[in-house]
Tab-separated table of C-alpha atoms in Angstrom:
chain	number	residue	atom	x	y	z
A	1	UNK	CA	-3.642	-27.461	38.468
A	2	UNK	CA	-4.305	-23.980	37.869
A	3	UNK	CA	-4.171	-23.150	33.840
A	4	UNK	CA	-1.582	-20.209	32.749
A	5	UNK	CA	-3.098	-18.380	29.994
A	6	UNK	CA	-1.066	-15.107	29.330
A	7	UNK	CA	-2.160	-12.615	26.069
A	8	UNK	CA	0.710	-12.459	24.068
A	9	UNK	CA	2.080	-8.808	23.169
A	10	UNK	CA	4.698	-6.722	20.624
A	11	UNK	CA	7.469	-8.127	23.587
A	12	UNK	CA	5.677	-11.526	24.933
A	13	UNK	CA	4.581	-14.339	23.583
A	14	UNK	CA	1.328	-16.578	24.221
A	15	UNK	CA	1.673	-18.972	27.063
A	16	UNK	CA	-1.228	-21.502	27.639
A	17	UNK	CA	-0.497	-24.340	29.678
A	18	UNK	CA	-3.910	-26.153	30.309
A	19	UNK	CA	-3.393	-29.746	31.965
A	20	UNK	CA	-7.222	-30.421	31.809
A	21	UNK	CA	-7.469	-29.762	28.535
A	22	UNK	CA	-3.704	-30.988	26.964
A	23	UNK	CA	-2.514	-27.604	25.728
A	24	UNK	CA	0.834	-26.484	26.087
A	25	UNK	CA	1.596	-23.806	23.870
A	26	UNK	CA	3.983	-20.969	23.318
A	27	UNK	CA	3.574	-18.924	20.752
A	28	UNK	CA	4.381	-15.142	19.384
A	29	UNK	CA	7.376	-12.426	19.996
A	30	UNK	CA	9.572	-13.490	22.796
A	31	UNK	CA	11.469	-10.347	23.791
A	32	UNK	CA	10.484	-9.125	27.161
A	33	UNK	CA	12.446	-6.631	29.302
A	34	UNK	CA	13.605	-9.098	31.899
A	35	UNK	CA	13.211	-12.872	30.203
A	36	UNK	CA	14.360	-14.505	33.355
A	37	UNK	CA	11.630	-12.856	35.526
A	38	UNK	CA	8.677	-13.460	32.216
A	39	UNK	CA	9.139	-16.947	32.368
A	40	UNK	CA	10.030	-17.959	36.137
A	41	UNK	CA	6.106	-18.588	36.628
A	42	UNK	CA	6.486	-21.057	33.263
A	43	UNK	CA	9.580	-23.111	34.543
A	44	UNK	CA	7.603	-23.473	37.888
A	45	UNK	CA	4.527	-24.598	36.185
A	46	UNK	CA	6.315	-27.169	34.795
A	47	UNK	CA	8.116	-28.580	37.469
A	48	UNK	CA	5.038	-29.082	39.424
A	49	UNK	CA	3.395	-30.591	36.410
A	50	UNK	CA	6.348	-32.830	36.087
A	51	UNK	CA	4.933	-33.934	39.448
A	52	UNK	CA	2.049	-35.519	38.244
A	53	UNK	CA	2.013	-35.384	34.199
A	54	UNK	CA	-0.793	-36.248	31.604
A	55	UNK	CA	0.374	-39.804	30.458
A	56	UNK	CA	1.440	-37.850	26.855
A	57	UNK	CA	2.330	-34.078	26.499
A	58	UNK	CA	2.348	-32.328	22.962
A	59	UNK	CA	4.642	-28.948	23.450
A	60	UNK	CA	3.473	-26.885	21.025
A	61	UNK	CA	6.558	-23.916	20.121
A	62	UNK	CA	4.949	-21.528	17.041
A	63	UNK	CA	7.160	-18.857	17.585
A	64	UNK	CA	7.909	-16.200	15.159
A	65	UNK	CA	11.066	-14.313	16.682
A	66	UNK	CA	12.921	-14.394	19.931
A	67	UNK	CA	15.845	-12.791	21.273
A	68	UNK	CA	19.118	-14.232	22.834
A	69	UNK	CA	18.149	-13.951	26.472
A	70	UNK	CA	14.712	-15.395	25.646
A	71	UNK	CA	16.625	-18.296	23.813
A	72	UNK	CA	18.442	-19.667	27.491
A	73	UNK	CA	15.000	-19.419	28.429
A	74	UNK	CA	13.341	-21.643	26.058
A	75	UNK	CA	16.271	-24.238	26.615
A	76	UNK	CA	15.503	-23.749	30.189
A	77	UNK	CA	11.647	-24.975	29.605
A	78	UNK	CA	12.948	-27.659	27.227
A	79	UNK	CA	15.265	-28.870	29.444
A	80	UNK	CA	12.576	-28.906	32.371
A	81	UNK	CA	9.851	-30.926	30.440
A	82	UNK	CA	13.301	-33.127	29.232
A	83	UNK	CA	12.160	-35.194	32.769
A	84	UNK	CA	8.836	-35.911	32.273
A	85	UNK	CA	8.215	-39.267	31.042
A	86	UNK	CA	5.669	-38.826	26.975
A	87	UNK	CA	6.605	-35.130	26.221
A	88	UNK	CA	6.699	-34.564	22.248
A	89	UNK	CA	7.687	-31.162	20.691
A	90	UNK	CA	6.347	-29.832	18.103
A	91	UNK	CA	8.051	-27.191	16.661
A	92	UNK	CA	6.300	-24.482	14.170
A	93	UNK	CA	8.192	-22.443	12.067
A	94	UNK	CA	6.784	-20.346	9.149
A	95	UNK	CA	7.729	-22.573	5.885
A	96	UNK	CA	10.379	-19.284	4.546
A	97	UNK	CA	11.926	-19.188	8.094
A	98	UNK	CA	15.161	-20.880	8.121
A	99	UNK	CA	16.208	-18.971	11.113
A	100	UNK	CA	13.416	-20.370	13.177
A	101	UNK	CA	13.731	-23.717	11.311
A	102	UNK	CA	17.658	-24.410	12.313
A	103	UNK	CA	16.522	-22.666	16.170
A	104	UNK	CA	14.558	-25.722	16.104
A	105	UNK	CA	16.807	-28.332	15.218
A	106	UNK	CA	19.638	-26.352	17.604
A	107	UNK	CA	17.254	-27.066	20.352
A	108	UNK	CA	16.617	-30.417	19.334
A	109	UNK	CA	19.878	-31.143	19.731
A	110	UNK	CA	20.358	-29.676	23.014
A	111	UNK	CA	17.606	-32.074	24.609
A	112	UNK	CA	16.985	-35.545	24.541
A	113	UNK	CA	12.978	-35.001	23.833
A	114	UNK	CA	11.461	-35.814	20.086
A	115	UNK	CA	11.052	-32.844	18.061
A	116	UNK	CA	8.260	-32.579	15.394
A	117	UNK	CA	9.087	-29.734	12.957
A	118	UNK	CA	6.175	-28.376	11.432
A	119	UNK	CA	5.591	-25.473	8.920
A	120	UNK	CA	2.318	-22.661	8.899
């Protein structure tokens, strides 16, 4: 599978997903003009990697803001990897960010994936 490593940017966060190597990561600002059209590529990464998953997938989320529109879209990748059999969130949130702390356990709630809630 071909690896999707994206720089993140003041509007877009990280993306590395990396089958060979077991890193799924998301990480940064998630604000970009048109979320929907950002992370189309992401959602059909994932479905295709639902095709034929690692036997165990560690999610990593270590994001440090993201806007309404980019929130359907994160449930949207959450609720894709919510069919592939050994997928594990972990979910980083800076240790004086409730915001991105209850985000967290809103999503958790949402999906029926384990959630690992981690502080940096």
């Amino acid at each position: 599978m071909e690896i999707i490593n994206l720089e993140g940017t003041e509007d877009t966060p990280k993306i590395l997903l990396d089958k060979g190597n077991g890193i799924f990561e998301i990480s940064g600002r998630s604000l970009p003009e048109d979320s929907a059209e950002f992370y189309q590529p992401i959602l059909d990464w994932i479905s295709a990697y639902g095709e034929d998953p690692n036997p165990e997938t560690l999610f990593t989320f270590k994001l440090e803001y993201f806007n309404t529109a980019s929130s359907k879209l994160i449930l949207d990748v959450l609720s894709s990897l919510e069919d592939i059999d050994g997928v594990t969130i972990d979910w980083y949130f800076h240790e004086d960010d409730e915001d991105m702390e209850e985000a967290g356990e809103e999503f958790s709630e949402l999906v029926e994936i384990p959630f690992e809630f981690k502080t940096y």
